[in-house]
XYZ file of N, CA and C in Angstrom:
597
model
N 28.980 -19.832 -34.186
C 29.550 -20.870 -35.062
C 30.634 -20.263 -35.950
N 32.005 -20.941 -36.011
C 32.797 -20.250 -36.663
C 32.131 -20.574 -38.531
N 32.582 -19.157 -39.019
C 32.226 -19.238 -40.752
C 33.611 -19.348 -41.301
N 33.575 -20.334 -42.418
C 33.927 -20.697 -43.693
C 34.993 -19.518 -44.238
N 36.010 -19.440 -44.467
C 36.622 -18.226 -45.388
C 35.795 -18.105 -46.307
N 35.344 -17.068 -47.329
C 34.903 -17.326 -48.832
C 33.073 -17.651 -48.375
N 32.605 -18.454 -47.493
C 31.452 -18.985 -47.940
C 30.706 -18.127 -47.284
N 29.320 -17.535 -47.796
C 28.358 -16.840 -46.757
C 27.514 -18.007 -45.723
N 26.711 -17.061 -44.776
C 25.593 -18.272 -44.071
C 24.823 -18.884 -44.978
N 24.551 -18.509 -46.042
C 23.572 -19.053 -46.776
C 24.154 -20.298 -47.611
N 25.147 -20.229 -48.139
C 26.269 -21.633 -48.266
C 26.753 -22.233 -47.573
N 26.583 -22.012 -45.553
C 26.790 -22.644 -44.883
C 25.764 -23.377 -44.632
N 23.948 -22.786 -44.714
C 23.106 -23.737 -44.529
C 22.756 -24.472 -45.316
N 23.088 -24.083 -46.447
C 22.603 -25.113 -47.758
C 23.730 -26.220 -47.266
N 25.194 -26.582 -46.637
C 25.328 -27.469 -46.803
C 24.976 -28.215 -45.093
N 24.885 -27.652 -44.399
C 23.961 -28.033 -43.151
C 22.997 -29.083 -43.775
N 22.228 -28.389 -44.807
C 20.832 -28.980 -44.945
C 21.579 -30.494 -46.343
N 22.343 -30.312 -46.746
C 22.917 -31.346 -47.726
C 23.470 -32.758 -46.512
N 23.977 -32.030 -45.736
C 24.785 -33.015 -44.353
C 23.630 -33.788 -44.108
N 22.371 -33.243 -43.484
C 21.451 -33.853 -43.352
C 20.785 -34.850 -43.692
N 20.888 -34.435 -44.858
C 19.903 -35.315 -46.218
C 21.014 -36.520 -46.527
N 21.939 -36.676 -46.250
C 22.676 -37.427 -46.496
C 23.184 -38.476 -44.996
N 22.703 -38.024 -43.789
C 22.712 -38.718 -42.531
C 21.410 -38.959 -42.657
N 20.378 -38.845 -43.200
C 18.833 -39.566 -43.116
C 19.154 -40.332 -44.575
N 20.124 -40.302 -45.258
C 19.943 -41.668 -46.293
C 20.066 -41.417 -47.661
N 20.367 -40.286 -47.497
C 20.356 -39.802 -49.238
C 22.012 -39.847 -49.139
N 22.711 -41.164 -49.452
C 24.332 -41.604 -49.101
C 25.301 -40.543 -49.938
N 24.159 -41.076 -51.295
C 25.316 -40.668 -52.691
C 25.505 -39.445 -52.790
N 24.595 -38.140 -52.450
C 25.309 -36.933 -52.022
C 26.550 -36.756 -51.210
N 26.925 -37.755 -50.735
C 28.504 -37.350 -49.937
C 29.465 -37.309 -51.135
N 29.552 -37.393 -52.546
C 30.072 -37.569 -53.558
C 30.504 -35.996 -53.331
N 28.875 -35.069 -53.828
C 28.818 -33.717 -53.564
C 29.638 -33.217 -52.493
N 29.554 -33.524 -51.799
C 30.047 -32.787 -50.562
C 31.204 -32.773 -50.142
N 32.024 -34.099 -50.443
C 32.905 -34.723 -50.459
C 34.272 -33.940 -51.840
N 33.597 -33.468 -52.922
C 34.184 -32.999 -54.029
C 34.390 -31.109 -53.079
N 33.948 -30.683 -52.437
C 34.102 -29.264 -52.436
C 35.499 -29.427 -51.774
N 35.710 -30.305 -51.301
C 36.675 -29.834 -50.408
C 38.517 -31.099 -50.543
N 38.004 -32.001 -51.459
C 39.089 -32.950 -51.711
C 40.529 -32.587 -52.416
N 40.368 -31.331 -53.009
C 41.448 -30.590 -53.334
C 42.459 -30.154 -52.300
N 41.382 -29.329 -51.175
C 42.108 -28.898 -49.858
C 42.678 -30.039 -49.342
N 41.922 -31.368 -49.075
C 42.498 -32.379 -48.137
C 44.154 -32.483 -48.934
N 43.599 -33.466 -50.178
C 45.177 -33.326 -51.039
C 46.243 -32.566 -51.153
N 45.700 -31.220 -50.680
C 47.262 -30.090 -50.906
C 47.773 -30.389 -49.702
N 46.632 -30.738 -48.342
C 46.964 -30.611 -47.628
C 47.957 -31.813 -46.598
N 47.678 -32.640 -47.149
C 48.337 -34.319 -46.794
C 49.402 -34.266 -47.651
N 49.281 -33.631 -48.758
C 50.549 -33.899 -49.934
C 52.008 -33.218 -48.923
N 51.518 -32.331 -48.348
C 52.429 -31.461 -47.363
C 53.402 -32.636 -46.731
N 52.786 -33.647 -46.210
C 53.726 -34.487 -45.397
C 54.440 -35.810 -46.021
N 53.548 -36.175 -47.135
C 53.670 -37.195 -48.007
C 53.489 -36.920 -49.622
N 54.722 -36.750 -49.578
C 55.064 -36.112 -51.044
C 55.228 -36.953 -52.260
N 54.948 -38.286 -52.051
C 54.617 -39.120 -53.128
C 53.251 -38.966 -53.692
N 52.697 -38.590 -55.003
C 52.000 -38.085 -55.727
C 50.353 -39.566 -55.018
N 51.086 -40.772 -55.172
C 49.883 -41.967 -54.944
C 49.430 -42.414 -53.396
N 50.678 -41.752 -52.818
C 50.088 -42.379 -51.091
C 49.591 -40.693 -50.754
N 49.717 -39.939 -51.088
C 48.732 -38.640 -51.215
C 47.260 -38.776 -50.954
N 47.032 -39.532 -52.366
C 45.828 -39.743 -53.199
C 45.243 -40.583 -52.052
N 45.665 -41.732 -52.149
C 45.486 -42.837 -51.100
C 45.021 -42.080 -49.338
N 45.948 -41.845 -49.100
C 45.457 -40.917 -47.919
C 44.398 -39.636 -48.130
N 44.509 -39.193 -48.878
C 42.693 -38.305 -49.131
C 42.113 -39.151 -49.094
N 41.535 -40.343 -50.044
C 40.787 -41.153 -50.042
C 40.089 -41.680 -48.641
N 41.375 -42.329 -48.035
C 41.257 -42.541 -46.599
C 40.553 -41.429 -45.642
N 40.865 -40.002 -46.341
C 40.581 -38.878 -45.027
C 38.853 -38.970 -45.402
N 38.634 -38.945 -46.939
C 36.760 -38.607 -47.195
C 36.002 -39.604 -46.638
N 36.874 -41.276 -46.649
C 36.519 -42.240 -45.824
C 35.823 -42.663 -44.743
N 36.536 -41.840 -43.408
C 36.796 -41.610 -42.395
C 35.678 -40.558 -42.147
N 35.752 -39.267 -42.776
C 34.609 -38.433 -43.287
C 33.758 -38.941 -42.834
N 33.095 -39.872 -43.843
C 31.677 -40.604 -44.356
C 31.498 -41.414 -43.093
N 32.429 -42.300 -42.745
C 31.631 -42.918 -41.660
C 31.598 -42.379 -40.186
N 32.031 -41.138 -40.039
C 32.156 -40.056 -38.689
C 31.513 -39.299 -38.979
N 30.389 -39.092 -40.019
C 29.664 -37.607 -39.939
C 28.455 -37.575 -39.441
N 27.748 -38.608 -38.749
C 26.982 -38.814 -37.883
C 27.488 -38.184 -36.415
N 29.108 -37.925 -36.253
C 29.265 -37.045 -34.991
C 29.727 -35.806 -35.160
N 29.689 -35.140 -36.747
C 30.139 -34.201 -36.935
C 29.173 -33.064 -36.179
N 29.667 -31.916 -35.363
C 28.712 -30.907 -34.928
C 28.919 -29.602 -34.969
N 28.292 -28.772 -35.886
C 28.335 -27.644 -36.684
C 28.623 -26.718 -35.633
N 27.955 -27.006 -34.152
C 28.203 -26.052 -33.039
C 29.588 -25.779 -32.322
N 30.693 -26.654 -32.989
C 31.943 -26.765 -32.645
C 32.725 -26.682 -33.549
N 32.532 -26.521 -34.534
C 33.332 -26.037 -36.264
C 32.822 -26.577 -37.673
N 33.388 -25.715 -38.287
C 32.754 -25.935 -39.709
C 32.891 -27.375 -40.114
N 32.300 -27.809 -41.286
C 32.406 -28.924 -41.805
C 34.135 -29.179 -42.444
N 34.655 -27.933 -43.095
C 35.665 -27.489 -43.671
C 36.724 -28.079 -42.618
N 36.881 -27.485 -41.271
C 37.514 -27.734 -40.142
C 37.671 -28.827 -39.949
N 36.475 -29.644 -39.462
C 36.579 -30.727 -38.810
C 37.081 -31.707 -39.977
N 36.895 -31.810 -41.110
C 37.591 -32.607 -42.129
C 39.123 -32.777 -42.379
N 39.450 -30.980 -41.667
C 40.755 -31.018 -42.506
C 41.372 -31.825 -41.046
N 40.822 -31.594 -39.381
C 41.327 -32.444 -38.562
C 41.459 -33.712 -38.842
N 40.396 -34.442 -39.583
C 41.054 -35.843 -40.138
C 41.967 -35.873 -40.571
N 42.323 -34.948 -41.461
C 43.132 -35.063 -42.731
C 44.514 -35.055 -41.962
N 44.762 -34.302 -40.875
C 45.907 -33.787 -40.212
C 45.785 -35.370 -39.653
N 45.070 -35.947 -38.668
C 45.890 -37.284 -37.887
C 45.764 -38.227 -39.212
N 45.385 -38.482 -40.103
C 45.254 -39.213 -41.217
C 46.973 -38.763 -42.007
N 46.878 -37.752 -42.390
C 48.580 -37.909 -43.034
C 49.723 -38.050 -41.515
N 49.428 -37.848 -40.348
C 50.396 -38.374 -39.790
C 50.390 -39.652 -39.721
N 49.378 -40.245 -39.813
C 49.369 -41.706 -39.385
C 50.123 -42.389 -40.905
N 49.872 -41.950 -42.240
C 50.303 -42.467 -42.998
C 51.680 -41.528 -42.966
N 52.299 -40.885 -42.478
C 53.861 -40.359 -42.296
C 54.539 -41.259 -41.643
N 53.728 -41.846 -40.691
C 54.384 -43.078 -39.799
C 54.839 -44.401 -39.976
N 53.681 -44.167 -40.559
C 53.256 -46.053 -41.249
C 54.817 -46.059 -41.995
N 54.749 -45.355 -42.594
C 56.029 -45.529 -44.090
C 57.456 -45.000 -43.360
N 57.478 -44.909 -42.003
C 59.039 -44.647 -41.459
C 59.862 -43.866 -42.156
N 59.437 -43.168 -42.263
C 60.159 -41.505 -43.013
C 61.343 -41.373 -42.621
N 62.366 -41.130 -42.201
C 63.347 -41.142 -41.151
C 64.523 -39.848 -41.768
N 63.944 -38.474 -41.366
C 64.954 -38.003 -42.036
C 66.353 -37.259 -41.130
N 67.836 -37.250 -41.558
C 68.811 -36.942 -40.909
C 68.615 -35.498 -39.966
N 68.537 -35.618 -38.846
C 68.405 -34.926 -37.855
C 69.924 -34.174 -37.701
N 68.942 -32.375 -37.868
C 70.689 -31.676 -37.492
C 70.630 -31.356 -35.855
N 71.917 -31.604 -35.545
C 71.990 -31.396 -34.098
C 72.769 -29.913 -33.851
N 71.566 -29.160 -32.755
C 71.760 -27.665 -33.045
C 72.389 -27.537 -31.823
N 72.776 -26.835 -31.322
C 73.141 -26.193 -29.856
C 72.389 -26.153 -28.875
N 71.407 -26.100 -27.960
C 70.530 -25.962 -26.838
C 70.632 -24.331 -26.764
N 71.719 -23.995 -26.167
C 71.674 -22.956 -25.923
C 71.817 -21.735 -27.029
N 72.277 -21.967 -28.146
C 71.582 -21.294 -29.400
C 70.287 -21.020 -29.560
N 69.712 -22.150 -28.830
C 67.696 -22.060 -29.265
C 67.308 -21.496 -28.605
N 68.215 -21.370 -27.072
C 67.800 -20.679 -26.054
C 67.623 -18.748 -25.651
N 68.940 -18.674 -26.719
C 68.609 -17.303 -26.697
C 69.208 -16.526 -28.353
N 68.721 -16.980 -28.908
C 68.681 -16.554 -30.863
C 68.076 -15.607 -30.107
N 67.869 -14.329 -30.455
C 66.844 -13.222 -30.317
C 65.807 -13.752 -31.486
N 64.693 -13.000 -31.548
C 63.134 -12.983 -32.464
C 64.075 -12.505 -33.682
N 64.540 -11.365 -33.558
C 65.135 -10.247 -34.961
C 66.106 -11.465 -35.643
N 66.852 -12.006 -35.008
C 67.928 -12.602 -35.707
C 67.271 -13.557 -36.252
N 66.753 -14.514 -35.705
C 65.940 -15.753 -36.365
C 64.993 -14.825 -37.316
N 64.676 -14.045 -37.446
C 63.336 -13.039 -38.452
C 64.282 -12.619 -39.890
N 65.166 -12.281 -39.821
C 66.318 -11.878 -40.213
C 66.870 -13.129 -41.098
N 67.177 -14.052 -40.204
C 67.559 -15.419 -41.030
C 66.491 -15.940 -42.166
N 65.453 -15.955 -41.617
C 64.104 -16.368 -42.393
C 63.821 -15.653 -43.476
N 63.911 -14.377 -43.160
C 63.181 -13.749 -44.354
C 64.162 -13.359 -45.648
N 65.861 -13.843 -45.489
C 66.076 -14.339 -46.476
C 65.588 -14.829 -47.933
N 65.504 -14.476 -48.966
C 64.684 -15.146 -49.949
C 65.723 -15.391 -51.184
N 67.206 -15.465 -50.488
C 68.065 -15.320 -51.834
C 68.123 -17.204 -52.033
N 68.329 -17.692 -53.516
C 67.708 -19.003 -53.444
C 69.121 -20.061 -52.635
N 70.100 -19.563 -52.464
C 71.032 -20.795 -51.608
C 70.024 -20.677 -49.950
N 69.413 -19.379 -49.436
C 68.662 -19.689 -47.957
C 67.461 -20.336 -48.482
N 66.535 -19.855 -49.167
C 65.574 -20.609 -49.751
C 65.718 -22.302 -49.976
N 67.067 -22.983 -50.365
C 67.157 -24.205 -50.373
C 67.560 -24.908 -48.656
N 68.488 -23.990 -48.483
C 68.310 -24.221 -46.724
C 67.228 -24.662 -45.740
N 66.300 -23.489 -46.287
C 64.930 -23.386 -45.163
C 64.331 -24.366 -45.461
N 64.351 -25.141 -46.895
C 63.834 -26.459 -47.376
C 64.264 -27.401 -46.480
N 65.595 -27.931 -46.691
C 66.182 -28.861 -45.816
C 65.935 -28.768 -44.173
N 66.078 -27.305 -43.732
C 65.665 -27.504 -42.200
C 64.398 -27.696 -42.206
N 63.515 -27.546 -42.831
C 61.826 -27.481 -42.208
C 61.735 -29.318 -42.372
N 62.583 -29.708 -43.793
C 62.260 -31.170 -43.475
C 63.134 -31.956 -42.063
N 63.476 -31.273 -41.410
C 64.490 -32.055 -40.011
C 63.417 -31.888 -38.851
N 62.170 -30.955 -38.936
C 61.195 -30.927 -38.292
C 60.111 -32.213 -37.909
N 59.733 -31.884 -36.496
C 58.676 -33.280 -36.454
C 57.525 -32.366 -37.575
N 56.868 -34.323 -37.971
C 55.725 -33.924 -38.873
C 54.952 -33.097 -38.017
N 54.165 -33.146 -36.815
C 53.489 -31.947 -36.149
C 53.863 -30.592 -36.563
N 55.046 -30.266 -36.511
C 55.357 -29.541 -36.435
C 55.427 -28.792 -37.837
N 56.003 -29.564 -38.759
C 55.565 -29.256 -40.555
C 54.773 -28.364 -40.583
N 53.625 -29.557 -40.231
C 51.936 -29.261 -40.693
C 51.516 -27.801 -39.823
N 52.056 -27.738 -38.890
C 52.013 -26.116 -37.833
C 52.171 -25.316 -38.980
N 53.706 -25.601 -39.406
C 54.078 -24.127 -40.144
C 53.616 -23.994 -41.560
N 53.159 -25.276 -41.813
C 52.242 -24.743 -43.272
C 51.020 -24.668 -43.335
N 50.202 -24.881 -41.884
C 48.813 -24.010 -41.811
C 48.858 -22.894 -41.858
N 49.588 -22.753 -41.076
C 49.668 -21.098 -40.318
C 50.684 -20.176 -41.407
N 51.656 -20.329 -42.052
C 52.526 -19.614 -43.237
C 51.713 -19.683 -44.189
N 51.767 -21.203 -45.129
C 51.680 -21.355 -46.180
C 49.894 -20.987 -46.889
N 49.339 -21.719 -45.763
C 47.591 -21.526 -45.848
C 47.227 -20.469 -44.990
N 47.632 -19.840 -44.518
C 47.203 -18.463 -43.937
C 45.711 -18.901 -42.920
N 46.137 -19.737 -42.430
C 44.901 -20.287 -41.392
C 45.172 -19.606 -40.231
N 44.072 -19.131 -39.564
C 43.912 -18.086 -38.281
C 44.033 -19.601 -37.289
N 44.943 -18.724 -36.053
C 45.563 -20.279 -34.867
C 43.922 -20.667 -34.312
N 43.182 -19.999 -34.658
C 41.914 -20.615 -33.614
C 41.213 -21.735 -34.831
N 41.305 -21.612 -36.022
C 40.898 -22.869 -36.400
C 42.345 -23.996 -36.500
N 43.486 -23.296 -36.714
C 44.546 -24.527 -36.396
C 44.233 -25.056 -35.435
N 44.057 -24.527 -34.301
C 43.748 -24.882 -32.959
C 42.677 -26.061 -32.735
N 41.746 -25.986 -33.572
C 40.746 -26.971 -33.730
C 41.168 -28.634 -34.841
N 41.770 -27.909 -35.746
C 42.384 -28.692 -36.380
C 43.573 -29.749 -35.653
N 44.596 -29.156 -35.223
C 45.333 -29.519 -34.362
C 45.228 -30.361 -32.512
N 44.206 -29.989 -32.428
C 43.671 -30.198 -30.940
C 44.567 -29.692 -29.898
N 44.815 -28.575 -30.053
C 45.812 -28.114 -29.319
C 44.887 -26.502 -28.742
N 45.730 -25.838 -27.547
C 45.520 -24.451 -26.924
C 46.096 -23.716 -28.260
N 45.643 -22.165 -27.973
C 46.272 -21.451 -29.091
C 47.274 -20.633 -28.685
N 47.240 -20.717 -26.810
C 48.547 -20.315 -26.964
C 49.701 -20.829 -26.772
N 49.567 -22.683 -26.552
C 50.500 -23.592 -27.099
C 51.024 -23.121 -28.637
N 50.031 -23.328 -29.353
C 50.499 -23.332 -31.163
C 51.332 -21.786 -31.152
N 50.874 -20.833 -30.756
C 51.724 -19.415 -30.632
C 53.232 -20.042 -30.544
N 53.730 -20.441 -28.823
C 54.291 -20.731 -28.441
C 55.228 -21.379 -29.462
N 54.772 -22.469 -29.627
C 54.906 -23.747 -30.782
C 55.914 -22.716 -32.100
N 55.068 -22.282 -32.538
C 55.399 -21.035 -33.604
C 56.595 -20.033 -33.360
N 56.262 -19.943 -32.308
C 57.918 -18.944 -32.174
C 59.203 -19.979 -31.848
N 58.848 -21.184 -31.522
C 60.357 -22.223 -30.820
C 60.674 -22.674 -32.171
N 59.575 -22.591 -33.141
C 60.062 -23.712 -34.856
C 60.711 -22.421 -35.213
N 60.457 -20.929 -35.373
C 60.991 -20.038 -35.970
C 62.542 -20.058 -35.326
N 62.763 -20.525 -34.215
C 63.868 -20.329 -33.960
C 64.511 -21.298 -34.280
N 64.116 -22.213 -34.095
C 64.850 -23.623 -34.813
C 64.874 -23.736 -36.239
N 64.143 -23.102 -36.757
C 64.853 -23.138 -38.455
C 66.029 -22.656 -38.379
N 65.691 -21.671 -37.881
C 67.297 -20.057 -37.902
C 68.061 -21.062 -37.686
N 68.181 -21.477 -36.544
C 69.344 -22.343 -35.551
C 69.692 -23.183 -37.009
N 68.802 -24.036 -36.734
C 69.417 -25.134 -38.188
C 69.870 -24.835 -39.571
N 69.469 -23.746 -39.700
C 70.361 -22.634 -41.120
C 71.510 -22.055 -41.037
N 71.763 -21.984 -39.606
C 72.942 -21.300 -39.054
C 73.933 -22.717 -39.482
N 73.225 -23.583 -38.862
C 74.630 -25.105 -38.695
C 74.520 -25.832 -40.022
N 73.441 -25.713 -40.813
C 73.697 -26.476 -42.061
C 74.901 -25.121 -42.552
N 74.431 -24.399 -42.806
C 75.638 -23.518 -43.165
C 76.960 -23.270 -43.138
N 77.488 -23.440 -41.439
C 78.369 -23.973 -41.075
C 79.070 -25.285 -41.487
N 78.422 -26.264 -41.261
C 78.715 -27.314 -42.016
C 79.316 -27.473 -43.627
N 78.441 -26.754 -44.020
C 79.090 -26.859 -44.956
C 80.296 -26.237 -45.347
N 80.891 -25.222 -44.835
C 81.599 -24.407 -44.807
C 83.191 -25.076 -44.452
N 82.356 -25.819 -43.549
C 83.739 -26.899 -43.261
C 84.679 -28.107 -44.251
């Protein structure tokens, strides 16, 4: 059974045994259970939907969803932690959708994406002077939401690809994959916002 960052087995069975007590009828403990982890959902939906109330609204929706699916939740296939934050992931896309986000798409080269080397796109990225820093902003928002939420599991939350992987419903060595084509497509799109502007 995969473990919890931070939590031992013994805080994994105590909440095993809380899950329980609360699928045989003891409801109002999902309050409990529901509070350990509503911070994470929120940072984590806020990622795609950056209005402070359809945030909120969508956590709400994700503990929701929670509560009435945890009768199929199964500890033998990932943590409680996991399988929540997978709501949380098709739950803020679905509310990314709903609200037609629509942001200006830069149109990169093909064959730029095709052969950027790793170093150069690594190189572009790790930039931290604040005119690339405002760049890497603007390109990561020209990204599909999937794709967002990829690079701020895996960067921002330091999540190992085998629970993205679960989270995501995806292979891990799709998301790898996945991971090296967005690294190149930032570069790419830092290269041409740049350009652009230049013009």
């Amino acid at each position: 059974m995969e473990t919890i960052t931070g939590h031992t087995s013994k805080a994994i069975q105590e909440e095993t045994l809380l899950i329980r007590r609360i699928l045989d009828g003891q409801t109002e403990l999902y309050r409990q259970l529901a509070g350990r982890y509503a911070g994470q959902v929120l940072r984590m939906v806020a990622r795609l939907i950056p209005s402070p109330e359809e945030a909120e609204e969508a956590t709400q929706d994700t503990l929701l969803e929670a509560f009435r699916s945890l009768a199929r939740f199964d500890a033998r296939l990932a943590s409680f932690q996991t399988w929540l934050m997978r709501i949380a992931y098709h739950t803020a896309l679905k509310h990314y959708r709903q609200h037609h986000r629509h942001v200006a798409l830069v149109e990169v080269e093909q064959d730029w994406l095709a052969n950027i080397p790793d170093e150069e796109a690594d190189d572009l990225l790790d930039d931290t002077s604040a005119d690339r820093v405002a760049l890497m902003e603007r390109a990561i928002d020209t990204l599909k939401p999937a794709d967002q939420m990829l690079l701020n599991l895996y960067y921002f939350d330091d999540r190992p690809i085998r629970e993205i992987a679960c989270i995501m419903e995806h292979e891990e060595s799709y998301l790898r994959s996945r991971l090296q084509w967005i690294r190149k497509r930032l570069a790419i799109t830092i290269k041409t916002l740049e350009s652009n502007e230049e013009q």
